[in-house]
Coordinates of C-alpha atoms in Angstrom, one line a residue:
Chain R
M73 CA 66.9 -80.5 -158.3
C74 CA 67.3 -77.5 -160.5
Q75 CA 69.8 -75.9 -162.9
L76 CA 71.6 -72.6 -162.4
L77 CA 73.1 -70.2 -164.8
G78 CA 75.1 -67.1 -163.9
M79 CA 76.9 -64.5 -165.9
N80 CA 79.1 -61.7 -164.8
A81 CA 80.8 -59.4 -167.3
N82 CA 82.8 -56.2 -167.5
T83 CA 80.5 -54.8 -170.3
P84 CA 76.8 -55.4 -170.8
T85 CA 76.5 -58.7 -172.6
D86 CA 73.5 -60.8 -173.7
V87 CA 73.0 -64.4 -172.6
M88 CA 70.8 -65.7 -175.4
F89 CA 73.3 -68.4 -176.3
S90 CA 73.8 -69.7 -172.8
F91 CA 70.1 -69.3 -171.9
T92 CA 69.2 -71.4 -175.0
G93 CA 71.6 -74.1 -173.7
L94 CA 70.0 -74.0 -170.3
A95 CA 66.4 -74.0 -171.7
T96 CA 67.0 -77.3 -173.6
R97 CA 67.3 -78.9 -170.1
A98 CA 63.8 -77.7 -169.2
A99 CA 62.2 -81.0 -170.4
E100 CA 63.4 -82.5 -167.1
H101 CA 63.2 -79.3 -165.1
K102 CA 59.7 -78.3 -166.0
D103 CA 58.4 -76.7 -162.8
G104 CA 59.2 -73.1 -163.7
F105 CA 62.0 -70.9 -164.8
G106 CA 63.2 -67.5 -164.0
I107 CA 65.9 -65.1 -165.0
A108 CA 67.1 -61.8 -163.6
F109 CA 69.1 -59.2 -165.5
F110 CA 70.8 -56.3 -163.7
E111 CA 71.1 -53.1 -165.7
D112 CA 73.2 -50.9 -163.4
R113 CA 71.1 -50.7 -160.2
G114 CA 67.9 -51.8 -161.9
V115 CA 66.7 -55.4 -162.3
R116 CA 64.5 -57.1 -164.8
L117 CA 63.1 -60.2 -163.2
F118 CA 61.2 -62.6 -165.3
V119 CA 59.6 -65.6 -163.6
D120 CA 57.1 -68.2 -164.9
P121 CA 55.8 -71.3 -163.1
H122 CA 55.7 -73.0 -166.5
S123 CA 58.5 -74.9 -168.3
A124 CA 61.0 -72.7 -170.2
L125 CA 60.3 -74.9 -173.2
V126 CA 56.7 -73.6 -173.6
S127 CA 56.7 -70.3 -171.6
P128 CA 56.0 -67.2 -173.8
V129 CA 58.2 -65.3 -171.3
A130 CA 61.2 -67.7 -172.0
E131 CA 60.5 -67.3 -175.7
M132 CA 60.8 -63.6 -175.4
V133 CA 64.0 -63.9 -173.4
R134 CA 65.6 -66.1 -176.0
R135 CA 64.8 -63.6 -178.8
Y136 CA 65.2 -60.2 -177.1
P137 CA 68.9 -59.4 -176.6
I138 CA 68.8 -57.9 -173.1
K139 CA 72.3 -56.7 -172.3
S140 CA 73.4 -57.0 -168.7
D141 CA 76.5 -57.2 -166.6
N142 CA 75.0 -59.6 -164.0
V143 CA 72.5 -62.3 -164.8
I144 CA 71.1 -65.1 -162.7
A145 CA 68.8 -67.8 -164.3
H146 CA 67.2 -70.9 -162.9
I147 CA 65.1 -73.7 -164.2
R148 CA 63.2 -75.6 -161.5
K149 CA 62.4 -79.1 -160.7
A150 CA 60.4 -78.8 -157.5
T151 CA 61.7 -80.5 -154.3
Q152 CA 60.2 -78.3 -151.5
G153 CA 57.3 -75.9 -152.1
H154 CA 54.5 -76.5 -154.6
I155 CA 54.6 -75.3 -158.2
A156 CA 53.6 -71.7 -158.0
L157 CA 54.8 -68.2 -159.0
E158 CA 55.9 -67.3 -155.5
N159 CA 58.1 -70.4 -155.3
T160 CA 59.8 -69.7 -158.6
H161 CA 63.5 -68.6 -158.5
P162 CA 65.3 -66.2 -158.7
F163 CA 64.1 -64.3 -155.6
M164 CA 64.7 -60.6 -155.1
R165 CA 64.9 -58.3 -152.1
E166 CA 66.3 -54.8 -151.4
L167 CA 69.1 -54.2 -148.9
W168 CA 71.1 -50.9 -148.4
G169 CA 69.5 -49.4 -151.5
R170 CA 70.5 -52.2 -153.8
Y171 CA 68.5 -55.1 -155.2
W172 CA 69.8 -58.6 -154.4
V173 CA 68.9 -61.6 -156.5
F174 CA 69.3 -65.2 -155.4
A175 CA 68.8 -68.7 -156.9
H176 CA 69.4 -72.1 -155.4
N177 CA 70.0 -75.6 -156.6
G178 CA 69.7 -78.2 -153.9
D179 CA 67.6 -79.4 -151.0
L180 CA 67.9 -78.2 -147.4
K181 CA 66.5 -80.5 -144.7
G182 CA 65.1 -79.0 -141.5
F183 CA 66.4 -75.4 -142.3
D184 CA 63.8 -73.3 -140.6
P185 CA 65.7 -70.3 -139.1
R186 CA 64.1 -67.6 -137.0
L187 CA 63.3 -64.7 -139.5
H188 CA 63.0 -61.9 -137.0
G189 CA 64.2 -59.1 -139.2
A190 CA 63.0 -57.3 -142.3
F191 CA 63.1 -60.3 -144.6
R192 CA 60.3 -62.8 -144.6
A193 CA 59.6 -65.6 -147.1
V194 CA 56.6 -65.1 -149.4
G195 CA 56.5 -68.7 -150.7
S196 CA 57.2 -72.0 -149.1
T197 CA 60.6 -73.1 -150.4
D198 CA 63.7 -73.9 -148.4
S199 CA 65.5 -71.7 -150.9
E200 CA 63.7 -68.5 -150.2
R201 CA 64.0 -69.1 -146.4
A202 CA 67.8 -69.4 -146.9
F203 CA 67.9 -66.2 -148.9
C204 CA 65.9 -64.3 -146.3
W205 CA 68.2 -65.5 -143.6
L206 CA 71.3 -64.5 -145.5
M207 CA 69.8 -61.0 -146.1
Q208 CA 68.9 -60.7 -142.4
E209 CA 72.4 -61.8 -141.3
L210 CA 74.2 -59.5 -143.8
A211 CA 72.1 -56.6 -142.5
K212 CA 73.0 -57.4 -138.9
A213 CA 76.7 -57.8 -139.8
H214 CA 77.1 -54.4 -141.5
A215 CA 75.7 -51.1 -140.3
S216 CA 76.0 -49.6 -143.8
V217 CA 77.0 -50.8 -147.3
P218 CA 80.2 -52.9 -147.1
S219 CA 82.7 -53.4 -149.9
T220 CA 82.6 -56.5 -152.0
P221 CA 85.6 -58.1 -150.2
E222 CA 83.9 -57.4 -146.9
L223 CA 80.6 -59.0 -148.1
T224 CA 82.6 -62.0 -149.4
C225 CA 84.1 -62.5 -145.9
T226 CA 80.7 -62.3 -144.2
L227 CA 79.2 -64.8 -146.7
R228 CA 82.1 -67.1 -146.2
E229 CA 81.2 -67.2 -142.5
L230 CA 77.4 -67.5 -143.0
L231 CA 77.1 -70.1 -145.8
P232 CA 78.4 -73.2 -143.9
T233 CA 75.6 -72.7 -141.4
I234 CA 73.0 -73.3 -144.2
A235 CA 75.1 -75.9 -146.1
R236 CA 75.0 -78.2 -143.0
H237 CA 71.4 -78.8 -143.9
G238 CA 72.0 -80.3 -147.4
T239 CA 72.8 -79.4 -150.9
F240 CA 73.4 -75.7 -151.3
N241 CA 74.6 -74.6 -154.7
L242 CA 73.7 -70.9 -155.1
L243 CA 74.1 -67.8 -157.1
L244 CA 73.7 -64.3 -155.5
S245 CA 74.2 -60.9 -157.0
N246 CA 73.7 -57.2 -156.0
G247 CA 74.5 -55.9 -159.4
Q248 CA 78.1 -55.1 -158.4
A249 CA 79.4 -58.7 -157.9
L250 CA 78.1 -62.2 -158.4
W251 CA 78.8 -64.8 -155.7
A252 CA 78.7 -68.5 -156.4
H253 CA 78.8 -71.3 -153.8
A254 CA 78.8 -75.0 -154.4
T255 CA 78.4 -78.1 -152.3
T256 CA 77.9 -80.6 -155.1
A257 CA 77.7 -79.2 -158.7
L258 CA 78.8 -75.9 -160.2
Y259 CA 81.2 -75.0 -162.9
W260 CA 82.7 -71.7 -164.0
L261 CA 84.4 -70.4 -167.1
E262 CA 86.1 -67.1 -168.1
R263 CA 85.8 -65.9 -171.7
R264 CA 88.3 -63.3 -172.7
H265 CA 90.6 -62.3 -175.6
P266 CA 91.4 -64.2 -177.8
F267 CA 87.7 -65.3 -178.1
S268 CA 86.9 -68.5 -180.0
A269 CA 83.9 -70.4 -181.2
A270 CA 81.9 -72.6 -178.7
H271 CA 79.3 -75.3 -179.2
L272 CA 76.4 -75.9 -176.9
A273 CA 76.7 -79.3 -175.1
D274 CA 72.9 -80.0 -175.5
E275 CA 72.0 -78.6 -178.8
D276 CA 73.5 -78.3 -182.3
L277 CA 74.2 -74.6 -181.9
S278 CA 77.5 -72.7 -182.0
V279 CA 78.6 -69.1 -181.7
D280 CA 81.8 -67.4 -182.6
F281 CA 82.5 -65.1 -179.7
G282 CA 85.4 -63.6 -181.6
A283 CA 83.0 -62.0 -184.1
L284 CA 80.8 -60.5 -181.3
T285 CA 83.3 -59.1 -178.8
Q286 CA 85.9 -56.5 -178.2
P287 CA 89.4 -57.5 -177.1
T288 CA 88.8 -55.9 -173.7
D289 CA 85.6 -57.8 -173.0
R290 CA 85.6 -60.3 -170.1
V291 CA 82.7 -62.6 -169.3
A292 CA 82.4 -65.2 -166.6
V293 CA 79.8 -67.9 -166.9
I294 CA 78.7 -70.2 -164.0
A295 CA 76.5 -73.2 -164.5
T296 CA 75.3 -76.4 -162.8
E297 CA 76.8 -78.4 -165.7
P298 CA 79.2 -77.2 -168.5
L299 CA 77.0 -75.6 -171.1
T300 CA 79.5 -75.9 -174.0
R301 CA 81.6 -78.9 -175.0
D302 CA 84.8 -77.2 -176.2
E303 CA 85.6 -74.7 -173.4
P304 CA 87.7 -75.2 -170.3
W305 CA 85.0 -75.3 -167.5
T306 CA 86.4 -75.6 -164.0
A307 CA 84.5 -77.5 -161.3
F308 CA 83.9 -75.9 -157.9
A309 CA 85.3 -77.8 -155.0
P310 CA 82.7 -78.8 -152.3
G311 CA 82.1 -75.8 -150.0
E312 CA 83.9 -73.4 -152.4
L313 CA 82.7 -69.8 -152.6
R314 CA 83.8 -67.6 -155.5
V315 CA 83.1 -64.0 -156.2
F316 CA 83.0 -62.6 -159.8
V317 CA 83.5 -58.9 -160.6
G318 CA 84.0 -57.4 -164.0
G319 CA 84.0 -60.8 -165.7
R320 CA 86.8 -62.3 -163.6
T321 CA 87.2 -64.3 -160.4
T322 CA 90.1 -64.2 -157.9
D323 CA 91.6 -67.1 -156.1
Chain Q
M165 CA 53.3 -37.0 -165.7
C166 CA 52.5 -40.6 -166.2
Q167 CA 49.5 -42.8 -166.7
L168 CA 48.3 -45.5 -164.2
L169 CA 46.2 -48.6 -164.8
G170 CA 44.9 -50.9 -162.0
M171 CA 42.7 -53.9 -162.0
N172 CA 41.2 -55.8 -159.1
A173 CA 39.0 -58.9 -159.7
N174 CA 37.3 -61.7 -157.8
T175 CA 38.6 -64.2 -160.4
P176 CA 41.9 -64.2 -162.3
T177 CA 41.3 -61.9 -165.3
D178 CA 43.5 -60.8 -168.1
V179 CA 44.0 -57.1 -168.8
M180 CA 45.0 -57.3 -172.5
F181 CA 42.2 -55.0 -173.6
S182 CA 42.9 -52.3 -171.0
F183 CA 46.6 -52.6 -171.4
T184 CA 46.2 -52.1 -175.1
G185 CA 44.3 -48.9 -174.4
L186 CA 47.0 -47.7 -172.0
A187 CA 49.8 -48.5 -174.4
T188 CA 48.3 -46.3 -177.1
R189 CA 49.1 -43.4 -174.8
A190 CA 52.8 -44.3 -174.7
A191 CA 53.6 -42.0 -177.6
E192 CA 53.5 -39.2 -175.1
H193 CA 54.6 -41.3 -172.2
K194 CA 57.7 -42.8 -173.7
D195 CA 60.1 -43.0 -170.8
G196 CA 59.4 -46.6 -169.8
F197 CA 56.5 -48.8 -168.8
G198 CA 55.9 -51.5 -166.3
I199 CA 53.2 -53.9 -165.2
A200 CA 52.9 -56.2 -162.2
F201 CA 50.6 -59.2 -162.1
F202 CA 49.8 -60.9 -158.8
E203 CA 49.1 -64.6 -159.0
D204 CA 48.1 -65.5 -155.5
R205 CA 51.1 -64.5 -153.4
G206 CA 53.5 -64.4 -156.4
V207 CA 54.2 -61.4 -158.6
R208 CA 55.3 -61.1 -162.2
L209 CA 56.9 -57.7 -162.6
F210 CA 57.8 -56.5 -166.1
V211 CA 59.6 -53.2 -166.4
D212 CA 61.3 -51.7 -169.4
P213 CA 62.8 -48.2 -169.7
H214 CA 61.7 -48.1 -173.3
S215 CA 58.3 -47.0 -174.6
A216 CA 55.4 -49.5 -174.4
L217 CA 54.9 -48.8 -178.2
V218 CA 58.3 -50.5 -179.1
S219 CA 59.2 -52.6 -176.1
P220 CA 59.3 -56.4 -176.9
V221 CA 58.3 -56.9 -173.3
A222 CA 55.1 -54.8 -173.8
E223 CA 54.5 -56.7 -177.0
M224 CA 54.6 -60.0 -175.0
V225 CA 52.3 -58.6 -172.4
R226 CA 49.7 -57.6 -175.0
R227 CA 49.7 -61.1 -176.5
Y228 CA 50.2 -63.4 -173.5
P229 CA 46.9 -63.6 -171.6
I230 CA 48.3 -63.5 -168.0
K231 CA 45.4 -63.9 -165.6
S232 CA 45.6 -62.1 -162.4
D233 CA 43.4 -60.8 -159.6
N234 CA 45.5 -57.7 -159.0
V235 CA 47.3 -55.7 -161.7
I236 CA 49.2 -52.4 -161.5
A237 CA 50.6 -50.9 -164.7
H238 CA 52.3 -47.6 -165.4
I239 CA 53.6 -45.7 -168.4
R240 CA 56.2 -43.1 -167.6
K241 CA 56.9 -39.6 -168.6
A242 CA 59.9 -38.7 -166.5
T243 CA 59.7 -35.8 -164.1
Q244 CA 62.2 -36.7 -161.3
G245 CA 64.8 -39.3 -161.8
H246 CA 66.6 -40.0 -165.1
I247 CA 65.3 -42.6 -167.6
A248 CA 66.7 -45.9 -166.2
L249 CA 65.5 -49.4 -165.3
E250 CA 65.8 -48.6 -161.6
N251 CA 63.5 -45.6 -162.0
T252 CA 60.8 -47.5 -163.9
H253 CA 57.5 -48.1 -162.0
P254 CA 55.9 -50.2 -160.6
F255 CA 58.3 -50.7 -157.6
M256 CA 58.2 -53.9 -155.4
R257 CA 59.1 -54.7 -151.8
E258 CA 58.4 -57.4 -149.3
L259 CA 56.6 -56.7 -146.0
W260 CA 55.1 -59.3 -143.6
G261 CA 55.8 -62.1 -146.1
R262 CA 53.8 -60.5 -148.9
Y263 CA 55.0 -58.6 -151.9
W264 CA 53.8 -55.0 -152.2
V265 CA 53.7 -53.2 -155.5
F266 CA 53.4 -49.4 -156.0
A267 CA 53.1 -47.0 -158.9
H268 CA 52.7 -43.2 -158.8
N269 CA 51.5 -40.5 -161.1
G270 CA 52.5 -37.1 -160.1
D271 CA 55.4 -35.0 -158.8
L272 CA 56.4 -34.5 -155.2
K273 CA 58.4 -31.4 -154.4
G274 CA 60.9 -31.5 -151.5
F275 CA 59.8 -34.9 -150.2
D276 CA 62.9 -36.4 -148.8
P277 CA 61.9 -38.3 -145.6
R278 CA 64.3 -40.1 -143.3
L279 CA 64.4 -43.7 -144.4
H280 CA 65.8 -45.3 -141.3
G281 CA 64.1 -48.6 -141.5
A282 CA 64.4 -51.6 -143.8
F283 CA 63.2 -49.9 -147.0
R284 CA 65.7 -47.8 -149.1
A285 CA 65.2 -46.4 -152.5
V286 CA 67.4 -48.0 -155.2
G287 CA 66.7 -45.4 -157.9
S288 CA 66.3 -41.6 -157.7
T289 CA 62.6 -40.9 -158.1
D290 CA 60.3 -39.1 -155.7
S291 CA 57.9 -42.0 -156.2
E292 CA 60.2 -44.8 -154.9
R293 CA 61.0 -42.6 -151.9
A294 CA 57.3 -42.2 -151.2
F295 CA 56.8 -46.0 -151.5
C296 CA 59.7 -46.8 -149.2
W297 CA 58.4 -44.3 -146.6
L298 CA 54.9 -45.8 -146.8
M299 CA 56.3 -49.3 -146.3
Q300 CA 58.5 -48.1 -143.3
E301 CA 55.5 -46.4 -141.6
L302 CA 53.2 -49.4 -142.2
A303 CA 55.8 -51.7 -140.7
K304 CA 56.1 -49.3 -137.7
A305 CA 52.3 -49.0 -137.3
H306 CA 51.6 -52.8 -137.1
A307 CA 53.6 -55.4 -135.3
S308 CA 52.2 -58.2 -137.5
V309 CA 50.0 -58.5 -140.5
P310 CA 47.0 -56.3 -140.1
S311 CA 43.6 -56.8 -141.8
T312 CA 42.8 -54.9 -145.0
P313 CA 40.4 -52.5 -143.2
E314 CA 43.2 -51.8 -140.6
L315 CA 45.7 -51.2 -143.5
T316 CA 43.2 -48.8 -145.1
C317 CA 42.9 -46.8 -141.8
T318 CA 46.7 -46.5 -141.5
L319 CA 47.1 -45.5 -145.2
R320 CA 44.3 -42.8 -144.7
E321 CA 46.5 -41.3 -141.9
L322 CA 49.8 -41.6 -143.8
L323 CA 48.9 -40.4 -147.3
P324 CA 48.2 -36.8 -146.6
T325 CA 51.7 -36.3 -145.2
I326 CA 53.1 -37.1 -148.7
A327 CA 50.3 -35.5 -150.6
R328 CA 51.2 -32.1 -149.1
H329 CA 54.3 -32.2 -151.3
G330 CA 52.4 -32.3 -154.6
T331 CA 50.5 -34.5 -157.0
F332 CA 50.1 -37.9 -155.5
N333 CA 47.9 -40.3 -157.6
L334 CA 48.9 -43.8 -156.7
L335 CA 48.1 -47.5 -156.9
L336 CA 49.2 -49.9 -154.2
S337 CA 48.6 -53.7 -153.8
N338 CA 49.7 -56.6 -151.7
G339 CA 47.8 -59.2 -153.7
Q340 CA 44.8 -59.2 -151.3
A341 CA 43.5 -55.7 -152.0
L342 CA 44.3 -52.7 -154.3
W343 CA 44.4 -49.2 -152.9
A344 CA 44.0 -46.2 -155.1
H345 CA 44.5 -42.6 -154.0
A346 CA 44.1 -39.5 -156.1
T347 CA 44.9 -35.8 -155.7
T348 CA 44.2 -34.8 -159.3
A349 CA 43.3 -37.5 -161.8
L350 CA 42.0 -41.0 -161.3
Y351 CA 38.8 -42.8 -162.4
W352 CA 37.3 -46.1 -161.4
L353 CA 34.8 -48.5 -162.8
E354 CA 33.2 -51.7 -161.7
R355 CA 32.3 -54.3 -164.4
R356 CA 29.7 -56.9 -163.2
H357 CA 26.7 -58.8 -164.5
P358 CA 25.1 -58.0 -166.9
F359 CA 28.3 -57.4 -168.8
S360 CA 28.1 -55.4 -172.0
A361 CA 30.4 -54.4 -174.9
A362 CA 33.0 -51.6 -174.4
H363 CA 35.0 -49.5 -176.9
L364 CA 38.5 -48.2 -176.2
A365 CA 38.6 -44.4 -176.0
D366 CA 41.9 -44.2 -177.8
E367 CA 41.7 -46.9 -180.5
D368 CA 39.1 -48.6 -182.7
L369 CA 38.9 -51.7 -180.6
S370 CA 35.9 -53.1 -178.7
V371 CA 35.3 -56.2 -176.6
D372 CA 32.1 -57.9 -175.6
F373 CA 32.6 -58.7 -171.9
G374 CA 29.3 -60.6 -171.9
A375 CA 30.9 -63.3 -174.1
L376 CA 34.0 -63.6 -172.0
T377 CA 32.7 -63.7 -168.4
Q378 CA 30.6 -65.6 -165.9
P379 CA 27.7 -63.9 -164.2
T380 CA 29.5 -64.0 -160.8
D381 CA 32.6 -62.2 -162.1
R382 CA 33.4 -58.8 -160.8
V383 CA 36.2 -56.6 -162.1
A384 CA 37.2 -53.1 -161.0
V385 CA 39.4 -51.0 -163.2
I386 CA 41.2 -47.8 -162.1
A387 CA 42.9 -45.5 -164.6
T388 CA 44.3 -42.0 -164.9
E389 CA 41.7 -41.3 -167.6
P390 CA 38.7 -43.3 -168.7
L391 CA 40.0 -46.1 -171.0
T392 CA 36.6 -46.7 -172.6
R393 CA 34.0 -44.3 -174.0
D394 CA 30.8 -46.1 -173.2
E395 CA 31.1 -47.1 -169.6
P396 CA 30.2 -45.2 -166.4
W397 CA 33.7 -44.2 -165.1
T398 CA 33.6 -42.3 -161.7
A399 CA 36.2 -39.6 -160.9
F400 CA 38.0 -39.7 -157.6
A401 CA 37.6 -36.6 -155.5
P402 CA 40.8 -34.8 -154.5
G403 CA 42.4 -36.6 -151.6
E404 CA 40.1 -39.7 -152.0
L405 CA 41.4 -43.1 -151.0
R406 CA 39.5 -46.2 -152.2
V407 CA 40.2 -49.9 -151.5
F408 CA 39.2 -52.6 -154.0
V409 CA 38.7 -56.2 -152.9
G410 CA 37.2 -58.9 -155.0
G411 CA 36.4 -56.6 -157.8
R412 CA 34.4 -54.1 -155.7
T413 CA 34.9 -51.0 -153.7
T414 CA 33.1 -49.8 -150.6
D415 CA 32.1 -46.3 -149.7

C-alpha cells in the first residue's frame, strides 16, 4: 500500500511542512515517490522510483518552496507493477485542454477494462489502468468541458465500478478542483482563520500557520493518515467522494 | 528564439556536461527551461518558468547524474505565449501507451490547425499547438503502434505542413527513437569509440569521454548550436529530418 497527500488552497501555498511529514513515512514506502504541483494550468510533476528519504528530487522538493493551489503527492510501496519510473505515481494526462493528475492508494484485483479510447497505460499498474479508464469515461460522458459540479456527478457514477475491485483511495485534480475518494483510509482537514500552530505526527517539527498566512487564506489537506497530532482531521466514510475547491469542501 | 538540446544513446548516459553548456546560454534565454529524461518507458519531466541560471530545479539537474537513453532539453526565450509553466517546453502527451516529448525552437505564424482529436493545447504557444496536431495526425495515420521507420515516413509527410508557417526546429522522442527536424539551426554529433576529450564552447569546462565510457557506447547529441569547440558537429540542411536510434543516425 501507499500513502497519499493532497492540498487544495484558495491562494498558492507551499506544502513543505506536509511533504516533510509524508516523507518520514518513506522508510516503509520505499518504492518511489512523486508529487505534482499545479500552477494555474501548468503542472510540475516530479517522480522518482527511489525512496523519498534518499532521492535528490525529494530533497529539492523539501527545500524549494513551490507555491501551488493544487498538489497531489504519493509515496509508493509496490503491490502491482514492478519498481520503475513508468509505474511511479502521480500519473498525468491531458483532457479538454487541461492536465489531469491522479494518484492511488490501494490494490485492484482483476480490473482490466477495455481501453479503446485515447488513454492507454504506459506502465503496468492497476492504478494507471484505473486512471486511463476514468479519463476515457469522462471524455465519453461530456462532449466539452463540464463544470466542476457536473464532473463530480459523473465521477460519483464511475468510481463504484472500479471500487468493486478492491481498495480505491484516490486523489484527482485538473488544477481547478481536487477530488478525493476513499474506500478504506483517507482523512481531510481545512485550515482557515484563526490559524494556529501544528505539530507533525511523525517528526518533532511544528509550524505556526498564523505567522505565515493571511486571514483570507483557506487550505484543505487530504492524507492517508493524519499528518499532524493537534488538528481536527476528519475520516472519510467508506465510498465517500469529496470535492475541494478554493480550500474548502462541501457536504 | 530558444535553444534545444537532445541526446540519444545506446546505454543510459548522463547529460550533465551538455546541460551545463546549454544552461550558460540561459542569460539570453531566461523565460524558462525544461528537460525530459526517458528511463525505459517512463519520463522525468522538469519544467520551470524561471531561468536555468537561477532555477533550483536546473541546479538539481546539473548535480544529479540522471542516466537516460533519450533526453530533450529546452531553454526558452518567449516569442508566442506568455511566460508561464504551461508554456514551458518540453511538452508531453501519451499515444499508443508511450509517452511522447516535444520541444521547439522557432516561430510559427498563423498556424492554428483544427484540433478535433484527443490532443488539445493546455497553454497558448504555437509550439504546443504544433505538437498536438502532430500527435493527432500520427494517431490518424496508424491504427496501432507503427515501427520507427514507419513513424519517420509519416513525420516526413507531416512536418512540411507546419514548416510552411515559419521556423520549425524541433526535437521529438517516444523513448525508442529521437527525431530532429531543422528549418534554420540544428547540429548533430555522434560520439563513439575511440572517445576523446571535449571542451565546452561557452565555458571553461572539459570532459574526457574516454575515461567515462565503454568501447561499445554510442551517444548522439543534437543542439541548436555546437556545444563543444573541438568535435565534428554537422549542420542540418533546411528541411532535414533525422532519426536517432541507439546513439546513431542513418542517412
